[in-house]
Amino acid sequence: MQPVPANQQQSLVNRLTEACGGAYTPEQRRKYFITGPQWAAAYAGQALFHAPTRAEVAFPEVIRHYAELGIGWWCTHDTDVIPTEALGKDEQHAIVAKIKHSLEENGLKCSMVTTETFFHAVWAASPAAESPAVREYAAFRVKNTVDIGHELGAQFAVYWPGSLGYYVQGAIEETDTLKWFAQAINAACEHDIEVAGKLGRPTLKHCMEAKPFEPQAEILLPTSDAMLAWINSGLLTHPEMVGLNPEYLHELMWGGAVRAALARAILAGKLWHFDINDGYRLKHDVDIAVGLVNPLDWLNILVLLRSHGYNGPFNLDYKPPRTTSNHGVFAVSFPTAVDRFITLWEMAGELSADPVINEAQEALRAGAPIPSTIDAAAIFEAHKDLLSLHELIAHRIFQILIGAHRGRTYSV
Ligand code: GCO
Ligand code: MN
Ligand code: MN
């Protein structure tokens, strides 16, 4: 092939994206509670060792692109759209009014707001630092985000505590830090009750997001399970207002089974919001788009969520890789991520209805006809062929993933 001149690359990318087929229409995409973060689309590709490769994209453009693609909801950190120094001032109100206008003009809704408590230097010692001034500022920030959330009509607030942890051992006292962090969330909930009461709106659902080992060396609330323990520790004045926003990759990063983490959240009644992406075990938070690394795991996760009636947002919290251009972010990255999610979601429905899987699971649950006995060997003997169904179920799931259940075959 001839070298591809710069001015022909976008059309090549568009043509090959089109050639992939299988794209859903914006109307079809809007039927799902898929939410698009401001920060994901605006991300310029930078990292600790990486210079940016894209220009940042401001909210009017992100909102317009999401609307065109059929992403029906938008969410943001406070400082994605409002400069830190403008927070709580008149300038904030002017910006929030512009956002409202942009959303209305494009037929989008704001699903969630989140407070940035990790980027600014003020959070060097976390939002629950020893200094009362930092903690007071953290309380201001989360309360201010609650105000923004109500103004924009959001239903959810998310908290990723970022640097709640330490680099060097013994420098902080963990129980104090955890108590102080609870005070910030209490301030947010109490303020929410007040504001929601005045506005006649429901209070927000406050969702905690854990991440195991970034950006500090040791993190105090590294997993969704740790968050659950903290929510139920007695430190919160309104634990009923506080649930979870697990992120797929964050649960995988520590080496756990994401589906099991979600199952525990479901049992606790706290699976309220879900950040969807992909990545690798025991590596950095690479935030790859959903389904590109672990499609089989994703399929199984969606089976679990469907069967338990999860109806919260699926938040596209991923970072388009730095090899994707500004054009590619909206031409390739977002539409393909949404479409893979929808495909996996619909496939999960097929999986749940699959006669082979259903019969195998029913048989496993029926067990073998054996009189009640305390003879372990006899119980095992009576069931041993039935248990081959576990592997058969896994094979069938693979077939569904590649379409073999619909007759897709390869000639040999
Ligand atoms: C990450 C985190 C963030 C949070 C966001 C919400 O991957 O670094 O998931 O993207 O989701 O900060 O508060
Ligand atoms: Mn996240
Ligand atoms: Mn992440």
Tab-separated table of C-alpha atoms and ligand atoms in Angstrom:
chain	number	residue	atom	x	y	z
A	1	MET	CA	0.000	0.000	0.000
A	2	GLN	CA	1.132	3.552	-0.693
A	3	PRO	CA	1.864	5.755	2.329
A	4	VAL	CA	-1.397	7.368	3.439
A	5	PRO	CA	-1.266	11.184	3.316
A	6	ALA	CA	-2.456	12.983	6.423
A	7	ASN	CA	-5.478	14.453	4.660
A	8	GLN	CA	-6.742	10.997	3.666
A	9	GLN	CA	-6.411	9.305	7.025
A	10	GLN	CA	-9.718	10.360	8.534
A	11	SER	CA	-11.662	9.080	5.547
A	12	LEU	CA	-9.733	5.789	5.714
A	13	VAL	CA	-10.583	5.442	9.399
A	14	ASN	CA	-14.228	6.257	8.667
A	15	ARG	CA	-14.414	3.809	5.772
A	16	LEU	CA	-12.907	0.947	7.736
A	17	THR	CA	-15.103	1.706	10.756
A	18	GLU	CA	-18.092	1.534	8.440
A	19	ALA	CA	-16.747	-1.676	6.917
A	20	CYS	CA	-16.857	-3.291	10.360
A	21	GLY	CA	-20.645	-3.082	10.245
A	22	GLY	CA	-22.735	-3.907	13.268
A	23	ALA	CA	-23.182	-0.311	14.377
A	24	TYR	CA	-26.376	0.598	16.215
A	25	THR	CA	-28.337	3.741	15.440
A	26	PRO	CA	-28.309	6.660	17.874
A	27	GLU	CA	-31.948	5.829	18.694
A	28	GLN	CA	-31.046	2.247	19.560
A	29	ARG	CA	-28.101	3.403	21.671
A	30	ARG	CA	-30.250	5.869	23.602
A	31	LYS	CA	-32.446	3.034	24.925
A	32	TYR	CA	-29.656	1.950	27.263
A	33	PHE	CA	-28.674	3.849	30.389
A	34	ILE	CA	-25.211	4.539	28.990
A	35	THR	CA	-23.520	7.607	30.405
A	36	GLY	CA	-20.593	9.475	28.906
A	37	PRO	CA	-18.105	11.254	31.149
A	38	GLN	CA	-16.788	14.677	30.203
A	39	TRP	CA	-13.327	13.591	31.302
A	40	ALA	CA	-13.237	10.463	29.139
A	41	ALA	CA	-13.904	12.329	25.913
A	42	ALA	CA	-11.739	15.279	26.933
A	43	TYR	CA	-8.747	13.128	27.931
A	44	ALA	CA	-5.732	14.253	25.931
A	45	GLY	CA	-3.724	11.021	26.178
A	46	GLN	CA	-1.263	12.207	28.809
A	47	ALA	CA	0.138	10.025	31.600
A	48	LEU	CA	3.074	10.041	33.966
A	49	PHE	CA	5.522	9.202	31.165
A	50	HIS	CA	3.312	10.310	28.276
A	51	ALA	CA	2.875	13.700	26.690
A	52	PRO	CA	-0.613	14.411	25.418
A	53	THR	CA	-1.399	13.373	21.848
A	54	ARG	CA	-4.763	15.117	21.494
A	55	ALA	CA	-6.252	18.522	22.121
A	56	GLU	CA	-8.603	18.731	25.099
A	57	VAL	CA	-12.270	18.924	24.207
A	58	ALA	CA	-14.544	21.345	26.034
A	59	PHE	CA	-18.036	20.416	27.247
A	60	PRO	CA	-20.113	21.969	24.439
A	61	GLU	CA	-18.306	19.808	21.909
A	62	VAL	CA	-18.398	16.655	24.057
A	63	ILE	CA	-22.114	17.069	24.681
A	64	ARG	CA	-22.793	17.659	20.978
A	65	HIS	CA	-20.818	14.573	19.950
A	66	TYR	CA	-22.480	12.385	22.600
A	67	ALA	CA	-25.877	13.554	21.362
A	68	GLU	CA	-25.000	12.722	17.763
A	69	LEU	CA	-23.753	9.282	18.733
A	70	GLY	CA	-26.776	8.466	20.875
A	71	ILE	CA	-25.127	8.587	24.301
A	72	GLY	CA	-28.084	9.935	26.243
A	73	TRP	CA	-26.431	10.993	29.519
A	74	TRP	CA	-23.397	13.072	30.419
A	75	CYS	CA	-21.462	13.287	33.690
A	76	THR	CA	-18.598	15.372	34.974
A	77	HIS	CA	-16.168	16.214	37.737
A	78	ASP	CA	-16.647	19.702	39.129
A	79	THR	CA	-13.232	20.795	37.852
A	80	ASP	CA	-13.632	19.213	34.406
A	81	VAL	CA	-15.853	22.163	33.624
A	82	ILE	CA	-15.260	24.773	36.329
A	83	PRO	CA	-11.768	26.069	37.151
A	84	THR	CA	-10.850	25.348	40.783
A	85	GLU	CA	-10.621	29.036	41.628
A	86	ALA	CA	-14.136	29.690	40.273
A	87	LEU	CA	-15.855	27.028	42.402
A	88	GLY	CA	-18.648	28.415	44.536
A	89	LYS	CA	-18.360	31.835	42.880
A	90	ASP	CA	-20.492	33.653	40.322
A	91	GLU	CA	-18.403	32.256	37.511
A	92	GLN	CA	-19.541	28.775	38.522
A	93	HIS	CA	-23.171	29.773	38.127
A	94	ALA	CA	-22.511	31.201	34.685
A	95	ILE	CA	-20.766	27.980	33.589
A	96	VAL	CA	-23.456	25.725	35.032
A	97	ALA	CA	-26.077	27.766	33.175
A	98	LYS	CA	-24.131	27.228	29.944
A	99	ILE	CA	-23.925	23.485	30.607
A	100	LYS	CA	-27.660	23.349	31.203
A	101	HIS	CA	-28.238	25.135	27.951
A	102	SER	CA	-25.874	22.790	26.081
A	103	LEU	CA	-27.588	19.725	27.537
A	104	GLU	CA	-31.062	20.996	26.710
A	105	GLU	CA	-30.093	22.037	23.218
A	106	ASN	CA	-28.745	18.554	22.513
A	107	GLY	CA	-31.407	16.564	24.343
A	108	LEU	CA	-28.947	15.116	26.860
A	109	LYS	CA	-29.390	14.630	30.588
A	110	CYS	CA	-26.816	14.945	33.317
A	111	SER	CA	-26.689	11.593	35.137
A	112	MET	CA	-23.953	12.166	37.684
A	113	VAL	CA	-21.603	14.696	39.184
A	114	THR	CA	-18.377	13.919	40.981
A	115	THR	CA	-15.933	15.944	43.014
A	116	GLU	CA	-12.320	15.970	41.951
A	117	THR	CA	-10.489	15.249	45.202
A	118	PHE	CA	-7.227	13.977	43.740
A	119	PHE	CA	-5.720	16.234	41.061
A	120	HIS	CA	-5.159	19.621	42.668
A	121	ALA	CA	-2.124	20.100	44.912
A	122	VAL	CA	-4.461	20.833	47.822
A	123	TRP	CA	-5.185	17.071	47.941
A	124	ALA	CA	-1.522	16.080	48.328
A	125	ALA	CA	-2.336	14.584	51.733
A	126	SER	CA	-5.805	13.440	50.573
A	127	PRO	CA	-9.218	15.051	51.079
A	128	ALA	CA	-9.130	13.666	54.647
A	129	ALA	CA	-5.799	15.250	55.563
A	130	GLU	CA	-4.741	16.032	59.130
A	131	SER	CA	-5.265	19.753	58.652
A	132	PRO	CA	-8.807	20.883	59.518
A	133	ALA	CA	-8.540	23.544	56.798
A	134	VAL	CA	-8.089	20.909	54.083
A	135	ARG	CA	-11.016	18.912	55.450
A	136	GLU	CA	-13.208	21.968	55.618
A	137	TYR	CA	-12.296	22.696	52.028
A	138	ALA	CA	-13.158	19.079	51.084
A	139	ALA	CA	-16.566	19.494	52.736
A	140	PHE	CA	-17.117	22.697	50.779
A	141	ARG	CA	-16.202	20.913	47.562
A	142	VAL	CA	-18.523	17.938	48.004
A	143	LYS	CA	-21.418	20.159	49.118
A	144	ASN	CA	-20.816	22.434	46.158
A	145	THR	CA	-20.926	19.392	43.862
A	146	VAL	CA	-24.270	18.389	45.387
A	147	ASP	CA	-25.551	21.867	44.477
A	148	ILE	CA	-24.279	21.504	40.918
A	149	GLY	CA	-25.849	18.040	40.703
A	150	HIS	CA	-29.273	19.355	41.691
A	151	GLU	CA	-28.967	22.289	39.335
A	152	LEU	CA	-28.182	19.964	36.443
A	153	GLY	CA	-30.854	17.428	37.409
A	154	ALA	CA	-28.421	14.618	38.245
A	155	GLN	CA	-29.479	11.475	40.122
A	156	PHE	CA	-26.052	10.315	41.270
A	157	ALA	CA	-22.927	11.656	42.925
A	158	VAL	CA	-19.724	9.630	42.747
A	159	TYR	CA	-16.702	9.777	45.046
A	160	TRP	CA	-13.347	8.388	44.090
A	161	PRO	CA	-11.151	9.437	47.025
A	162	GLY	CA	-7.915	9.365	45.016
A	163	SER	CA	-5.000	9.857	47.362
A	164	LEU	CA	-6.708	8.551	50.495
A	165	GLY	CA	-3.677	6.595	51.608
A	166	TYR	CA	0.063	7.053	51.957
A	167	TYR	CA	3.439	6.605	50.356
A	168	VAL	CA	5.381	6.140	53.582
A	169	GLN	CA	4.300	3.968	56.476
A	170	GLY	CA	3.362	5.334	59.843
A	171	ALA	CA	2.947	8.919	58.648
A	172	ILE	CA	-0.843	8.878	58.955
A	173	GLU	CA	-3.219	7.254	61.403
A	174	GLU	CA	-5.613	5.152	59.359
A	175	THR	CA	-8.621	5.223	61.695
A	176	ASP	CA	-8.483	9.012	61.902
A	177	THR	CA	-8.213	9.350	58.145
A	178	LEU	CA	-11.193	7.069	57.617
A	179	LYS	CA	-13.246	9.014	60.178
A	180	TRP	CA	-12.348	12.303	58.549
A	181	PHE	CA	-13.232	10.963	55.136
A	182	ALA	CA	-16.624	9.922	56.515
A	183	GLN	CA	-17.138	13.478	57.745
A	184	ALA	CA	-16.833	14.758	54.178
A	185	ILE	CA	-19.409	12.262	52.909
A	186	ASN	CA	-21.666	13.107	55.864
A	187	ALA	CA	-21.414	16.770	54.941
A	188	ALA	CA	-22.434	15.935	51.373
A	189	CYS	CA	-25.417	13.801	52.449
A	190	GLU	CA	-26.671	16.269	55.051
A	191	HIS	CA	-26.389	19.134	52.605
A	192	ASP	CA	-28.151	17.020	49.989
A	193	ILE	CA	-31.108	16.383	52.307
A	194	GLU	CA	-31.425	20.118	52.870
A	195	VAL	CA	-31.126	21.125	49.217
A	196	ALA	CA	-33.299	18.313	47.867
A	197	GLY	CA	-35.947	19.196	50.467
A	198	LYS	CA	-35.987	22.818	49.344
A	199	LEU	CA	-36.148	21.909	45.672
A	200	GLY	CA	-38.661	19.090	46.097
A	201	ARG	CA	-36.256	16.726	44.366
A	202	PRO	CA	-35.148	13.282	45.531
A	203	THR	CA	-31.743	13.215	47.191
A	204	LEU	CA	-28.829	12.030	45.093
A	205	LYS	CA	-27.509	8.499	45.285
A	206	HIS	CA	-24.005	8.878	46.687
A	207	CYS	CA	-21.729	6.211	45.245
A	208	MET	CA	-18.261	5.301	46.462
A	209	GLU	CA	-15.652	4.197	43.964
A	210	ALA	CA	-12.621	2.200	45.088
A	211	LYS	CA	-9.303	1.804	43.285
A	212	PRO	CA	-6.617	-0.442	44.782
A	213	PHE	CA	-3.245	1.158	44.182
A	214	GLU	CA	-3.197	4.465	42.460
A	215	PRO	CA	-2.161	7.181	42.922
A	216	GLN	CA	-0.769	6.418	46.394
A	217	ALA	CA	1.417	3.476	47.345
A	218	GLU	CA	-1.119	2.233	49.876
A	219	ILE	CA	-4.805	2.993	49.677
A	220	LEU	CA	-7.111	2.870	52.693
A	221	LEU	CA	-10.252	1.844	50.815
A	222	PRO	CA	-8.836	-0.252	47.987
A	223	THR	CA	-11.830	-2.364	46.985
A	224	SER	CA	-15.589	-2.192	46.808
A	225	ASP	CA	-15.673	-4.619	49.745
A	226	ALA	CA	-13.579	-2.221	51.807
A	227	MET	CA	-15.989	0.541	50.852
A	228	LEU	CA	-18.926	-1.619	51.966
A	229	ALA	CA	-17.297	-2.222	55.337
A	230	TRP	CA	-16.678	1.506	55.693
A	231	ILE	CA	-20.257	2.399	54.680
A	232	ASN	CA	-21.502	0.034	57.394
A	233	SER	CA	-18.899	1.002	59.996
A	234	GLY	CA	-21.161	3.388	61.884
A	235	LEU	CA	-19.147	6.405	60.744
A	236	LEU	CA	-21.766	7.593	58.285
A	237	THR	CA	-24.762	9.580	59.449
A	238	HIS	CA	-26.759	8.436	56.387
A	239	PRO	CA	-25.469	5.030	55.282
A	240	GLU	CA	-28.752	4.474	53.454
A	241	MET	CA	-27.834	7.292	51.057
A	242	VAL	CA	-24.435	5.820	50.263
A	243	GLY	CA	-23.804	2.949	47.859
A	244	LEU	CA	-21.186	1.842	45.393
A	245	ASN	CA	-19.847	2.758	41.998
A	246	PRO	CA	-17.578	-0.192	41.300
A	247	GLU	CA	-15.323	0.161	38.278
A	248	TYR	CA	-14.675	-3.006	36.300
A	249	LEU	CA	-10.935	-2.489	36.019
A	250	HIS	CA	-10.477	-1.314	39.596
A	251	GLU	CA	-11.856	-4.617	40.884
A	252	LEU	CA	-9.702	-6.536	38.404
A	253	MET	CA	-6.536	-4.573	39.206
A	254	TRP	CA	-6.219	-6.086	42.659
A	255	GLY	CA	-6.564	-9.563	41.228
A	256	GLY	CA	-10.133	-10.258	42.247
A	257	ALA	CA	-13.014	-11.683	40.244
A	258	VAL	CA	-15.042	-8.666	39.168
A	259	ARG	CA	-18.255	-10.627	38.896
A	260	ALA	CA	-17.878	-11.816	42.480
A	261	ALA	CA	-17.251	-8.240	43.678
A	262	LEU	CA	-20.424	-7.138	41.903
A	263	ALA	CA	-22.337	-10.068	43.378
A	264	ARG	CA	-21.351	-8.981	46.890
A	265	ALA	CA	-22.461	-5.428	46.102
A	266	ILE	CA	-25.787	-6.741	44.795
A	267	LEU	CA	-26.350	-8.802	47.941
A	268	ALA	CA	-25.659	-5.725	50.043
A	269	GLY	CA	-28.190	-3.749	47.971
A	270	LYS	CA	-25.478	-1.250	47.075
A	271	LEU	CA	-24.805	-1.728	43.378
A	272	TRP	CA	-26.081	1.651	42.229
A	273	HIS	CA	-23.682	2.831	39.525
A	274	PHE	CA	-21.128	0.986	37.400
A	275	ASP	CA	-18.029	2.271	35.602
A	276	ILE	CA	-17.485	0.115	32.557
A	277	ASN	CA	-14.088	-0.399	30.975
A	278	ASP	CA	-11.468	-3.090	30.611
A	279	GLY	CA	-7.811	-3.805	31.337
A	280	TYR	CA	-5.403	-6.227	32.935
A	281	ARG	CA	-4.948	-7.807	36.345
A	282	LEU	CA	-2.277	-6.363	38.643
A	283	LYS	CA	-1.357	-3.537	36.292
A	284	HIS	CA	-2.032	0.178	36.129
A	285	ASP	CA	-5.421	1.731	35.689
A	286	VAL	CA	-5.180	1.664	31.895
A	287	ASP	CA	-8.927	2.236	31.456
A	288	ILE	CA	-9.235	0.441	28.114
A	289	ALA	CA	-12.670	0.499	26.519
A	290	VAL	CA	-15.197	-2.173	27.463
A	291	GLY	CA	-14.809	-5.624	25.938
A	292	LEU	CA	-11.403	-5.143	24.304
A	293	VAL	CA	-9.503	-7.283	26.805
A	294	ASN	CA	-11.921	-9.567	28.611
A	295	PRO	CA	-15.056	-9.981	26.484
A	296	LEU	CA	-15.856	-13.379	27.982
A	297	ASP	CA	-15.713	-12.004	31.509
A	298	TRP	CA	-17.808	-9.046	30.421
A	299	LEU	CA	-20.445	-11.304	28.952
A	300	ASN	CA	-20.686	-13.202	32.226
A	301	ILE	CA	-20.858	-9.997	34.219
A	302	LEU	CA	-23.759	-8.732	32.176
A	303	VAL	CA	-25.575	-12.027	32.667
A	304	LEU	CA	-25.326	-11.459	36.418
A	305	LEU	CA	-26.493	-7.843	36.207
A	306	ARG	CA	-29.387	-8.683	33.894
A	307	SER	CA	-30.560	-11.525	36.067
A	308	HIS	CA	-30.579	-9.268	39.134
A	309	GLY	CA	-32.395	-6.421	37.393
A	310	TYR	CA	-29.559	-3.882	37.639
A	311	ASN	CA	-31.012	-0.656	36.264
A	312	GLY	CA	-28.356	1.916	37.125
A	313	PRO	CA	-26.037	3.702	34.732
A	314	PHE	CA	-23.332	2.056	32.673
A	315	ASN	CA	-20.703	4.746	32.746
A	316	LEU	CA	-18.128	4.735	29.950
A	317	ASP	CA	-15.220	5.478	32.262
A	318	TYR	CA	-12.398	4.613	29.925
A	319	LYS	CA	-9.605	6.509	28.292
A	320	PRO	CA	-9.292	6.421	24.526
A	321	PRO	CA	-5.677	5.278	23.991
A	322	ARG	CA	-3.080	7.871	23.061
A	323	THR	CA	-2.845	6.286	19.615
A	324	THR	CA	-6.399	7.478	18.909
A	325	SER	CA	-6.686	10.968	17.402
A	326	ASN	CA	-9.203	13.681	18.241
A	327	HIS	CA	-11.142	12.564	15.183
A	328	GLY	CA	-10.867	8.930	16.295
A	329	VAL	CA	-12.300	9.644	19.759
A	330	PHE	CA	-15.751	10.306	18.331
A	331	ALA	CA	-15.427	8.395	15.037
A	332	VAL	CA	-14.102	5.135	16.514
A	333	SER	CA	-13.617	5.086	20.259
A	334	PHE	CA	-17.032	6.080	21.624
A	335	PRO	CA	-19.347	4.512	19.044
A	336	THR	CA	-17.493	1.198	19.081
A	337	ALA	CA	-17.371	1.090	22.895
A	338	VAL	CA	-21.110	1.709	23.097
A	339	ASP	CA	-21.824	-0.877	20.415
A	340	ARG	CA	-19.690	-3.552	22.063
A	341	PHE	CA	-21.522	-2.911	25.305
A	342	ILE	CA	-24.940	-3.201	23.649
A	343	THR	CA	-23.879	-6.366	21.821
A	344	LEU	CA	-22.613	-7.937	25.041
A	345	TRP	CA	-25.758	-6.893	26.894
A	346	GLU	CA	-28.034	-8.433	24.259
A	347	MET	CA	-25.819	-11.499	24.080
A	348	ALA	CA	-26.159	-11.840	27.847
A	349	GLY	CA	-29.910	-11.998	27.302
A	350	GLU	CA	-29.432	-14.811	24.789
A	351	LEU	CA	-27.159	-16.608	27.190
A	352	SER	CA	-29.767	-16.456	29.951
A	353	ALA	CA	-32.353	-17.915	27.577
A	354	ASP	CA	-30.091	-20.576	26.095
A	355	PRO	CA	-31.724	-24.008	26.384
A	356	VAL	CA	-28.425	-25.875	26.785
A	357	ILE	CA	-27.230	-23.651	29.608
A	358	ASN	CA	-30.627	-23.622	31.275
A	359	GLU	CA	-31.006	-27.369	31.201
A	360	ALA	CA	-27.451	-27.861	32.463
A	361	GLN	CA	-27.983	-25.418	35.319
A	362	GLU	CA	-31.324	-26.934	36.248
A	363	ALA	CA	-29.788	-30.390	36.271
A	364	LEU	CA	-26.956	-29.216	38.522
A	365	ARG	CA	-29.482	-27.697	40.903
A	366	ALA	CA	-31.645	-30.836	40.848
A	367	GLY	CA	-28.662	-32.941	41.873
A	368	ALA	CA	-28.743	-36.758	41.878
A	369	PRO	CA	-31.473	-38.934	43.401
A	370	ILE	CA	-29.746	-40.185	46.467
A	371	PRO	CA	-31.203	-40.666	49.930
A	372	SER	CA	-29.920	-38.253	52.500
A	373	THR	CA	-26.676	-39.672	53.799
A	374	ILE	CA	-23.522	-38.615	55.541
A	375	ASP	CA	-21.443	-40.809	53.253
A	376	ALA	CA	-19.294	-38.244	51.392
A	377	ALA	CA	-17.939	-40.761	48.887
A	378	ALA	CA	-21.453	-41.944	48.012
A	379	ILE	CA	-22.654	-38.367	47.477
A	380	PHE	CA	-19.698	-37.662	45.218
A	381	GLU	CA	-20.157	-40.909	43.248
A	382	ALA	CA	-23.823	-40.138	42.682
A	383	HIS	CA	-23.011	-36.708	41.173
A	384	LYS	CA	-19.732	-37.106	39.409
A	385	ASP	CA	-20.974	-37.197	35.812
A	386	LEU	CA	-23.367	-34.344	36.421
A	387	LEU	CA	-20.465	-32.092	37.339
A	388	SER	CA	-19.025	-32.310	33.822
A	389	LEU	CA	-21.771	-29.818	33.028
A	390	HIS	CA	-19.703	-27.019	34.570
A	391	GLU	CA	-17.188	-27.256	31.752
A	392	LEU	CA	-19.937	-27.732	29.198
A	393	ILE	CA	-21.590	-24.503	30.365
A	394	ALA	CA	-18.281	-22.658	29.921
A	395	HIS	CA	-17.949	-24.084	26.396
A	396	ARG	CA	-21.474	-23.024	25.554
A	397	ILE	CA	-20.769	-19.499	26.796
A	398	PHE	CA	-17.734	-19.386	24.523
A	399	GLN	CA	-19.912	-20.546	21.622
A	400	ILE	CA	-22.382	-17.787	22.344
A	401	LEU	CA	-19.548	-15.260	22.450
A	402	ILE	CA	-18.305	-16.238	18.999
A	403	GLY	CA	-21.754	-16.822	17.527
A	404	ALA	CA	-21.370	-20.616	17.134
A	405	HIS	CA	-24.785	-21.118	18.732
A	406	ARG	CA	-26.198	-19.358	15.674
A	407	GLY	CA	-24.395	-21.673	13.307
A	408	ARG	CA	-21.087	-19.882	12.859
A	409	THR	CA	-18.576	-22.579	11.924
A	410	TYR	CA	-15.081	-22.785	10.477
A	411	SER	CA	-14.196	-25.295	7.817
A	412	VAL	CA	-11.331	-27.596	8.581
B	1	GCO	C1	-10.091	6.445	37.396
B	1	GCO	C2	-11.307	6.732	38.180
B	1	GCO	C3	-11.959	7.981	37.836
B	1	GCO	C4	-13.272	8.094	38.574
B	1	GCO	C5	-13.738	9.463	38.564
B	1	GCO	C6	-15.056	9.611	39.262
B	1	GCO	O1	-10.155	5.575	36.569
B	1	GCO	O2	-9.102	7.102	37.649
B	1	GCO	O3	-12.182	5.719	37.879
B	1	GCO	O4	-12.157	8.061	36.477
B	1	GCO	O5	-14.234	7.267	38.041
B	1	GCO	O6	-12.769	10.220	39.155
B	1	GCO	O7	-14.909	10.307	40.400
B	2	MN	MN	-14.073	5.192	37.442
B	3	MN	MN	-10.031	3.441	36.238
